[in-house]
PDB file of C-alpha atoms in Angstrom:
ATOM      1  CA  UNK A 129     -59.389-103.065-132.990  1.00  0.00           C
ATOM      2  CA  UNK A 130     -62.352-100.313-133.810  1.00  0.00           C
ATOM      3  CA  UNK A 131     -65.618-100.059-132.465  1.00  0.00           C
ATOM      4  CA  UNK A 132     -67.289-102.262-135.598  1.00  0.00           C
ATOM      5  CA  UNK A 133     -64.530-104.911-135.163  1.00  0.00           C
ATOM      6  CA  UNK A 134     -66.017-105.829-131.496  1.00  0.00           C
ATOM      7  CA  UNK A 135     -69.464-105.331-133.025  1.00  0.00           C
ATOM      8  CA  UNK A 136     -68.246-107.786-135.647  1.00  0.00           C
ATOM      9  CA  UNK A 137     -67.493-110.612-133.265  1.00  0.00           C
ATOM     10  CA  UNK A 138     -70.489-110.023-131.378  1.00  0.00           C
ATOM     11  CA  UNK A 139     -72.554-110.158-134.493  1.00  0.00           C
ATOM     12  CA  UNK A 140     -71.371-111.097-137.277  1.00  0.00           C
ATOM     13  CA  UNK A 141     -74.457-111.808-139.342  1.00  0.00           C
ATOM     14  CA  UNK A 142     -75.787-108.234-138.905  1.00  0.00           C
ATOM     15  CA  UNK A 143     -72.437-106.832-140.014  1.00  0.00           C
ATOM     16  CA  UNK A 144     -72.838-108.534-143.208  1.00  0.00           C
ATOM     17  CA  UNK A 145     -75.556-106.187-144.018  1.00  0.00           C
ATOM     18  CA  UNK A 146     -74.428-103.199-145.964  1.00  0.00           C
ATOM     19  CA  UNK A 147     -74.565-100.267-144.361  1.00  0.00           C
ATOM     20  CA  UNK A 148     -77.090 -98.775-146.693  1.00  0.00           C
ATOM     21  CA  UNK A 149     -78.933-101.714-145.950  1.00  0.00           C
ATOM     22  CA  UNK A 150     -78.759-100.986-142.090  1.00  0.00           C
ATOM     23  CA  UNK A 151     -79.076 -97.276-142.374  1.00  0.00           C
ATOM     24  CA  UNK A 152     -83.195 -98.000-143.919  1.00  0.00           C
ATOM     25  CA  UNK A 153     -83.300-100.659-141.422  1.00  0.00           C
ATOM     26  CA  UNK A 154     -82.752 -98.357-138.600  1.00  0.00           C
ATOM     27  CA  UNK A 155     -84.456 -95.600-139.735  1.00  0.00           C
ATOM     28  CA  UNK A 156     -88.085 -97.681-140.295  1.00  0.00           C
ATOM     29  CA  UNK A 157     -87.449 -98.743-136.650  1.00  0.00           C
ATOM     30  CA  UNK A 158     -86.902 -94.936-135.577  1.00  0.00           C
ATOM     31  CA  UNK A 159     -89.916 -94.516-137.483  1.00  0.00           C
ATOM     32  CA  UNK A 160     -92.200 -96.911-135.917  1.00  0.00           C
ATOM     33  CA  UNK A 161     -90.993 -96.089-132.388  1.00  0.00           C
ATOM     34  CA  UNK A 162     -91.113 -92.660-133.188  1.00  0.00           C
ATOM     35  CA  UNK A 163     -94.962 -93.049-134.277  1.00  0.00           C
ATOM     36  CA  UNK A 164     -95.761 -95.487-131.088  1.00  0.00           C
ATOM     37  CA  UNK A 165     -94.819 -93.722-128.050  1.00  0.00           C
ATOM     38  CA  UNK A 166     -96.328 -90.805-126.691  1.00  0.00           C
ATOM     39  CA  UNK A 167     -93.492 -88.787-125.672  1.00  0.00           C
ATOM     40  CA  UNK A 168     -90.768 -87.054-127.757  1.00  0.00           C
ATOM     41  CA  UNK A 169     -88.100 -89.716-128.404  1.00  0.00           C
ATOM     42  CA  UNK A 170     -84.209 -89.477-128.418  1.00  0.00           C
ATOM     43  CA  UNK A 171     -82.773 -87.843-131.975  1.00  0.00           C
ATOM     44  CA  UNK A 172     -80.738 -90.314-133.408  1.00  0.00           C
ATOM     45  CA  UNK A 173     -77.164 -89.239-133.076  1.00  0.00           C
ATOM     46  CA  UNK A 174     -75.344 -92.251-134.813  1.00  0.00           C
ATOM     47  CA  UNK A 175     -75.237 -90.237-137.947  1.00  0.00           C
ATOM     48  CA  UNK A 176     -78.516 -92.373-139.094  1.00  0.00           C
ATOM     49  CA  UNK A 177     -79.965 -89.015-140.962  1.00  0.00           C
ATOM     50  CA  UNK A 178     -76.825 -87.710-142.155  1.00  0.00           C
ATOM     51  CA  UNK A 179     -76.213 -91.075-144.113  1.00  0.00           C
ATOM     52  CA  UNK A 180     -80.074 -90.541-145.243  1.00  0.00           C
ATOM     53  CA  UNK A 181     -79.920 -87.128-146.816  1.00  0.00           C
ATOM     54  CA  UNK A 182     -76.545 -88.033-148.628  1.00  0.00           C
ATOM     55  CA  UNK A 183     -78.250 -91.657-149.768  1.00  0.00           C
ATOM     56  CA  UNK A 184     -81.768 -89.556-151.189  1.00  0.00           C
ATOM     57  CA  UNK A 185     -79.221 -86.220-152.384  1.00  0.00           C
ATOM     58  CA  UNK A 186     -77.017 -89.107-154.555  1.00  0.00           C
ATOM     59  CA  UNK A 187     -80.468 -90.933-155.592  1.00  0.00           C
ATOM     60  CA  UNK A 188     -81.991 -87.549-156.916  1.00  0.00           C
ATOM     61  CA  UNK A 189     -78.974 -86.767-159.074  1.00  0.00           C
ATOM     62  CA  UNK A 190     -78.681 -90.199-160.564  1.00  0.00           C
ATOM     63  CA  UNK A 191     -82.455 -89.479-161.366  1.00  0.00           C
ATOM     64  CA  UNK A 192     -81.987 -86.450-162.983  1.00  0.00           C
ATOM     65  CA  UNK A 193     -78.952 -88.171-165.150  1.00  0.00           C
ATOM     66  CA  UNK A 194     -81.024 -91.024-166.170  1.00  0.00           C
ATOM     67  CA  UNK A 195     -83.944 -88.510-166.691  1.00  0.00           C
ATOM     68  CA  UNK A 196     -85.074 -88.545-170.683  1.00  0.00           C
ATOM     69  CA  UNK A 197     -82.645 -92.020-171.703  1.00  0.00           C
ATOM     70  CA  UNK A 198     -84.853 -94.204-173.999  1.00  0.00           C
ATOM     71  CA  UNK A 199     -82.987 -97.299-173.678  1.00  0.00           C
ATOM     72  CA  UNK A 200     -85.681 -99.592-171.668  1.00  0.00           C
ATOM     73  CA  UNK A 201     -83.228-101.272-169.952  1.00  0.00           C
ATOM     74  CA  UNK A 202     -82.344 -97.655-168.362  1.00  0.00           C
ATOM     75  CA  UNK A 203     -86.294 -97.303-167.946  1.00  0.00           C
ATOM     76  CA  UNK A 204     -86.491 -99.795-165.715  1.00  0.00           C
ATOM     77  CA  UNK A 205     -83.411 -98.941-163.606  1.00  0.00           C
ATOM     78  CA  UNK A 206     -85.196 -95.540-163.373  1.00  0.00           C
ATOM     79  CA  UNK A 207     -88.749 -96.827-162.039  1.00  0.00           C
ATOM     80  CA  UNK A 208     -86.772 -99.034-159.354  1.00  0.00           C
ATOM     81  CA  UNK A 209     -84.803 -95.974-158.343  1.00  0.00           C
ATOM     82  CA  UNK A 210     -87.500 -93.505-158.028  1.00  0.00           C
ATOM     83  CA  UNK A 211     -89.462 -96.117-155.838  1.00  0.00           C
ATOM     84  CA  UNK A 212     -86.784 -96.409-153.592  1.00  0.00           C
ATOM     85  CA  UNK A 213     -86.023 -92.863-153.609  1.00  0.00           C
ATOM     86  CA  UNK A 214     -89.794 -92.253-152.186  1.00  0.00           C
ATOM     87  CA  UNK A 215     -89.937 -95.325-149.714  1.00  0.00           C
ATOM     88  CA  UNK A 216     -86.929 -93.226-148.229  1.00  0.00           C
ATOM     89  CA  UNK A 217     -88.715 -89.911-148.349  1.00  0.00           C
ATOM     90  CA  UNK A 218     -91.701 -90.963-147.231  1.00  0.00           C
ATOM     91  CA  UNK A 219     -90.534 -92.337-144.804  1.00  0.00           C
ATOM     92  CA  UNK A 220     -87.906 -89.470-143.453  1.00  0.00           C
ATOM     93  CA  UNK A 221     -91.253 -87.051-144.010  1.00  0.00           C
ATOM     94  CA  UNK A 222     -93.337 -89.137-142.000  1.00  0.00           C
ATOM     95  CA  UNK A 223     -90.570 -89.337-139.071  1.00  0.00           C
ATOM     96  CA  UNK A 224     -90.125 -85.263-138.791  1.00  0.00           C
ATOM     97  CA  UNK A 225     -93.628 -84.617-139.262  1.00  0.00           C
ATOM     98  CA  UNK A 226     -94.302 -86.969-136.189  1.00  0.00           C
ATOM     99  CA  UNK A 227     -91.965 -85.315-133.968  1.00  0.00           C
ATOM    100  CA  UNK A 228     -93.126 -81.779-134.995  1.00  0.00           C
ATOM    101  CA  UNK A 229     -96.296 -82.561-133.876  1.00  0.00           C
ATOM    102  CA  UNK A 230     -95.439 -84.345-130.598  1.00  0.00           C
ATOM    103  CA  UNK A 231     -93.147 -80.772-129.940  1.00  0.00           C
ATOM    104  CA  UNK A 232     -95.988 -78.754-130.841  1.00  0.00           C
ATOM    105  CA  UNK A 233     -98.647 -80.253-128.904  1.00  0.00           C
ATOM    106  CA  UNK A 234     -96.268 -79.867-125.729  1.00  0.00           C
ATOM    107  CA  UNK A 235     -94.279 -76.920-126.808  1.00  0.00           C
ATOM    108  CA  UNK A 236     -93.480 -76.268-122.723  1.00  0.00           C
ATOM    109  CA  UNK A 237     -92.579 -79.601-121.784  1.00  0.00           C
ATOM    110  CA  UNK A 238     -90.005 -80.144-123.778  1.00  0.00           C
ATOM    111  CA  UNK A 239     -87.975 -76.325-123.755  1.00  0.00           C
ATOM    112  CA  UNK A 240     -88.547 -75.871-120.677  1.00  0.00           C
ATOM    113  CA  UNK A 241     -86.299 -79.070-119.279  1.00  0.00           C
ATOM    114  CA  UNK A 242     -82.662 -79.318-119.900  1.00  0.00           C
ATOM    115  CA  UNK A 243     -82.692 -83.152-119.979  1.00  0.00           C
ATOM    116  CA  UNK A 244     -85.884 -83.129-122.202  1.00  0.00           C
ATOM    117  CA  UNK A 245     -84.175 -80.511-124.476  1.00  0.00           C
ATOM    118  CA  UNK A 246     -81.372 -83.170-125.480  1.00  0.00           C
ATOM    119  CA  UNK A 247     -84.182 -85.089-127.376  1.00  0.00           C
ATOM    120  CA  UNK A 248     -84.309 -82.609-130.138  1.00  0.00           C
ATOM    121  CA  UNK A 249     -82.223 -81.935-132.811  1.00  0.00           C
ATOM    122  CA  UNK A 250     -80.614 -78.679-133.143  1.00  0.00           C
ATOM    123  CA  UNK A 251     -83.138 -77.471-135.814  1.00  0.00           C
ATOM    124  CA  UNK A 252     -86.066 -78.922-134.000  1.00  0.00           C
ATOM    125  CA  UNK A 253     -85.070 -76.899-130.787  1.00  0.00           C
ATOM    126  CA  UNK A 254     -84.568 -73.814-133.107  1.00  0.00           C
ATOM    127  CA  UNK A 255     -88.277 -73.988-134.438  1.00  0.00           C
ATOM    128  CA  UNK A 256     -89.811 -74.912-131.112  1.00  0.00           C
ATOM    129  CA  UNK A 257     -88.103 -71.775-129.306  1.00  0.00           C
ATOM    130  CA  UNK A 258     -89.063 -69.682-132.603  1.00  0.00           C
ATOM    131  CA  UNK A 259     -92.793 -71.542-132.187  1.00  0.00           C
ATOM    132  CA  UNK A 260     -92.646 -70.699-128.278  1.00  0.00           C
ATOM    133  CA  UNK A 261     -91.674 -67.065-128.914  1.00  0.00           C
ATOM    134  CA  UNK A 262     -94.468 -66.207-131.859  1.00  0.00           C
ATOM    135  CA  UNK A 263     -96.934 -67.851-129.422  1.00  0.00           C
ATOM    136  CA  UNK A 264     -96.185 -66.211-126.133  1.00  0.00           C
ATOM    137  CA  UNK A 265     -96.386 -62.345-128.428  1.00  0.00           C
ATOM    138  CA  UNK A 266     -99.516 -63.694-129.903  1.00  0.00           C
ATOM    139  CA  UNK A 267    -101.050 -64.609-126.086  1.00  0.00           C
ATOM    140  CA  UNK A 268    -100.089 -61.108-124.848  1.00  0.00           C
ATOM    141  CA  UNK A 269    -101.560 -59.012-127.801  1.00  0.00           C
ATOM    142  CA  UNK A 270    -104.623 -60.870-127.635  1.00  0.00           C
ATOM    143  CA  UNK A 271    -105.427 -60.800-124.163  1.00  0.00           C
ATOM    144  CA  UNK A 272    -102.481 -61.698-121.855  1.00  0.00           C
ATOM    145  CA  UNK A 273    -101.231 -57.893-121.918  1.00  0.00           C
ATOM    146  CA  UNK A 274    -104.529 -57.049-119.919  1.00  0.00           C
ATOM    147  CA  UNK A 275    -103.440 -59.634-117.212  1.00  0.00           C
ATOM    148  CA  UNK A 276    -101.260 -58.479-114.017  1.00  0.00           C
ATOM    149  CA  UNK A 277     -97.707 -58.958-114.940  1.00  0.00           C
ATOM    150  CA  UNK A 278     -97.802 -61.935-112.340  1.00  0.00           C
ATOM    151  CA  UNK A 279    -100.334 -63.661-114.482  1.00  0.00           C
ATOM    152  CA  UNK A 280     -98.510 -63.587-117.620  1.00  0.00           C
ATOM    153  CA  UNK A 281     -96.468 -66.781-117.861  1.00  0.00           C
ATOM    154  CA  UNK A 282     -97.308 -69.624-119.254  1.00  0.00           C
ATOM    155  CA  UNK A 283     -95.427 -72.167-116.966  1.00  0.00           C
ATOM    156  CA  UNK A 284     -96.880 -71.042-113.794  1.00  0.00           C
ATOM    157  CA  UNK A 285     -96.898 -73.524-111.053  1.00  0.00           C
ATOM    158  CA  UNK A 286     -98.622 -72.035-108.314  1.00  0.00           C
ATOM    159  CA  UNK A 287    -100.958 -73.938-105.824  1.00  0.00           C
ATOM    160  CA  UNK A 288     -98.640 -76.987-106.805  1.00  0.00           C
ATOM    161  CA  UNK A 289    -100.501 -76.914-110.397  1.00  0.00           C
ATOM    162  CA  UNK A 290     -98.796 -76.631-113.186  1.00  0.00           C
ATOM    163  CA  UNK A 291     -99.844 -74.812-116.688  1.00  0.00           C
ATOM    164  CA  UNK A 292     -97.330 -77.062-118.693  1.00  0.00           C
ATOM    165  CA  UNK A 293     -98.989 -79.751-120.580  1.00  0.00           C
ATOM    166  CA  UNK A 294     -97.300 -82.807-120.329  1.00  0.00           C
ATOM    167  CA  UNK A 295     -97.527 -86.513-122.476  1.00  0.00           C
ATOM    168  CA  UNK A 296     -99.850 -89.311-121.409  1.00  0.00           C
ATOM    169  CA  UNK A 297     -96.885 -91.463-120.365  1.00  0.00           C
ATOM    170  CA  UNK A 298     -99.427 -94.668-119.064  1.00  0.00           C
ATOM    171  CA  UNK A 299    -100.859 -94.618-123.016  1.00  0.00           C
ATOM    172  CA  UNK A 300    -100.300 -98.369-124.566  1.00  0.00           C
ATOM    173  CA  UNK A 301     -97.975 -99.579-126.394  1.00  0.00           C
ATOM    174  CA  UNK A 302     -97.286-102.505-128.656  1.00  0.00           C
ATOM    175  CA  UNK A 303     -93.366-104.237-128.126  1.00  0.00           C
ATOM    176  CA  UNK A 304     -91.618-107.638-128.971  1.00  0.00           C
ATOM    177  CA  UNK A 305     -89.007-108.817-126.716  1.00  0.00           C
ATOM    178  CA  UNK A 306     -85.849-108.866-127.984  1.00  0.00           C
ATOM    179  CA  UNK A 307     -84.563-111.477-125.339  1.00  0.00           C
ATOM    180  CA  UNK A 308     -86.219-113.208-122.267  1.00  0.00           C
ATOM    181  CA  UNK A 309     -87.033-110.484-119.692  1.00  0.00           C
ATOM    182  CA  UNK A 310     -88.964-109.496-116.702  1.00  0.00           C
ATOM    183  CA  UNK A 311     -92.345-106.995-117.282  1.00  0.00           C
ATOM    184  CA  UNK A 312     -93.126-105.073-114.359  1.00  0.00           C
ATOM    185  CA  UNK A 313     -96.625-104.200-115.180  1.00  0.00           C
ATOM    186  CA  UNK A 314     -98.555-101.505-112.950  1.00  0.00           C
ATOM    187  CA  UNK A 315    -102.762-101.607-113.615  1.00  0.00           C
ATOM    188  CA  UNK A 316    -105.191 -99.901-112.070  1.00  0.00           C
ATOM    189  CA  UNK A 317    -106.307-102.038-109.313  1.00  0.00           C
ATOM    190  CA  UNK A 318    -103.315-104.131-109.090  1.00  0.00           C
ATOM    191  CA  UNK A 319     -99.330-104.672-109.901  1.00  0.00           C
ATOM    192  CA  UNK A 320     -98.039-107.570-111.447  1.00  0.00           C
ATOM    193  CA  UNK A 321     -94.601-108.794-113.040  1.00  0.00           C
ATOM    194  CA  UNK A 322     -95.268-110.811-116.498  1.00  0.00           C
ATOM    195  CA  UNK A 323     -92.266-113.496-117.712  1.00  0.00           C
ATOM    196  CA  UNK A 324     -91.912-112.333-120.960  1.00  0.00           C
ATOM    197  CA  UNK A 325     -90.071-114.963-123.679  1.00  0.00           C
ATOM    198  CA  UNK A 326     -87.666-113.934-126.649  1.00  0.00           C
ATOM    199  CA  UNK A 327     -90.054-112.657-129.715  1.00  0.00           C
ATOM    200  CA  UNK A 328     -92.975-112.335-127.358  1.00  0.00           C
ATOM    201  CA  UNK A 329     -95.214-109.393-128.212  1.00  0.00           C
ATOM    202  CA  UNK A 330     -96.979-107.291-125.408  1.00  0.00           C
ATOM    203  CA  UNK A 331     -99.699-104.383-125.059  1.00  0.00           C
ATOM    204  CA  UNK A 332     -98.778-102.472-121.622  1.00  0.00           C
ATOM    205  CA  UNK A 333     -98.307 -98.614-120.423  1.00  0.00           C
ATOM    206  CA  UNK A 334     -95.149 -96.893-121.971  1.00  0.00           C
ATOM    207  CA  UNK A 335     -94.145 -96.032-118.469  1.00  0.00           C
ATOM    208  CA  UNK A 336     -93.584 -99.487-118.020  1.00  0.00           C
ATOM    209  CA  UNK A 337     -92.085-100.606-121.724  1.00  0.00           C
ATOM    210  CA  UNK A 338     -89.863 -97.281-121.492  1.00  0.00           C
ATOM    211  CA  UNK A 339     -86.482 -99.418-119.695  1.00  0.00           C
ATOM    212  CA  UNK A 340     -87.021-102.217-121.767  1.00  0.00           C
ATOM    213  CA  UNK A 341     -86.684-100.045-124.726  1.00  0.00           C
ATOM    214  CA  UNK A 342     -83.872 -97.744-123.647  1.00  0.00           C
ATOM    215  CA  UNK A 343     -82.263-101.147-121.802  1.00  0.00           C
ATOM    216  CA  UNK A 344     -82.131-102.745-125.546  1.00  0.00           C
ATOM    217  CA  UNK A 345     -84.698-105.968-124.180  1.00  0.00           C
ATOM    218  CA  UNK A 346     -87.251-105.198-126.598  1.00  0.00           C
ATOM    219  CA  UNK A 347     -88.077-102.759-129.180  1.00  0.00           C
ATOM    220  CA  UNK A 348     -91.535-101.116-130.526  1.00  0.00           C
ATOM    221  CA  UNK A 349     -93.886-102.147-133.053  1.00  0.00           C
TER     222      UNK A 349
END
């Protein structure tokens, strides 16, 4: 017995669903998380994207096949497959370009941590190191290389201050319980802890929604 047999028993409704099925499933829900939170989220390493870029590599050459047949029966086919073809690339576009932006805006934070550094994909660290380096020349031949060597870096941490921007982790977010759980909620003047019900949806900090998402009790929307 695999894996997906004990998944099977658990669930057997979801396992119904083809994979294909499951793959755009999972990556809108990567997407919406991804475009929710205000920190750089775990790259999916369930193969999600691999199965993506094979599903929209096979879709493109079917296009080009069916490219210039008159039949209208073959028409049609080819309208419903270029629709679906750019409901996955939009949707894959909108997903990198999200986390590019999240790296770029706090370039530091995330190479400069080992555990943060596990987020990114391979490529993504690749271009943010590249993006660091290109930066950090820039800095010192505009006006860093006139600064005591002491005063150069740009994750100094002296007087207990530190130069490395960081994500607003209190920022709100919207998620619906995926089964009865406790909120801890922390506001400004006081704490609280909220009895939250299966399919309940709640607005609170993402420092305090963060273990109910990574625990699996609710997810982002």
């Amino acid at each position: 017995m695999d894996i997906d047999d004990i998944l099977r028993e658990v669930d057997p409704v979801s396992h119904q669903i083809p994979q294909e099925t499951r793959d755009l499933q999972d990556l809108t829900r990567a997407w919406v998380a991804e475009r929710s939170t205000p920190e750089l989220l775990p790259w999916p390493s369930n193969g999600l994207f691999e199965r993506i870029n094979d599903k929209i590599k096979r879709q493109i050459e079917r296009v080009e096949e069916m490219t210039g047949d008159m039949d209208p029966k073959t028409n049609f086919a080819l309208i419903v497959i270029q629709t679906e073809l750019e409901r996955y690339k939009y949707l894959v576009r909108s997903f990198l370009r999200t986390r590019i932006a999240k790296i770029d805006k706090h370039l530091l934070h995330y190479i400069s941590n080992d555990h943060l550094r596990t987020r990114m994909s391979q490529i993504e660290e690749a271009y943010a190191r590249r993006h660091q380096l290109l930066l950090h020349n820039h800095y010192l031949n505009s006006f860093l290389g006139t600064f005591p060597p002491a005063m150069q870096n740009l994750n100094d941490t002296a007087g207990n201050i530190s130069m490395i921007d960081s994500p607003d982790l209190d920022s709100a977010v919207f998620i619906r319980l995926l089964k009865d759980a406790e909120i801890e909620c922390h506001g400004v003047d006081v704490d609280g802890v909220l009895t939250g019900k299966e399919g309940d949806i709640v607005i609170l900090r993402w420092s305090d929604a963060k273990s109910l998402v990574e625990k699996g009790d609710a997810e982002l929307v």
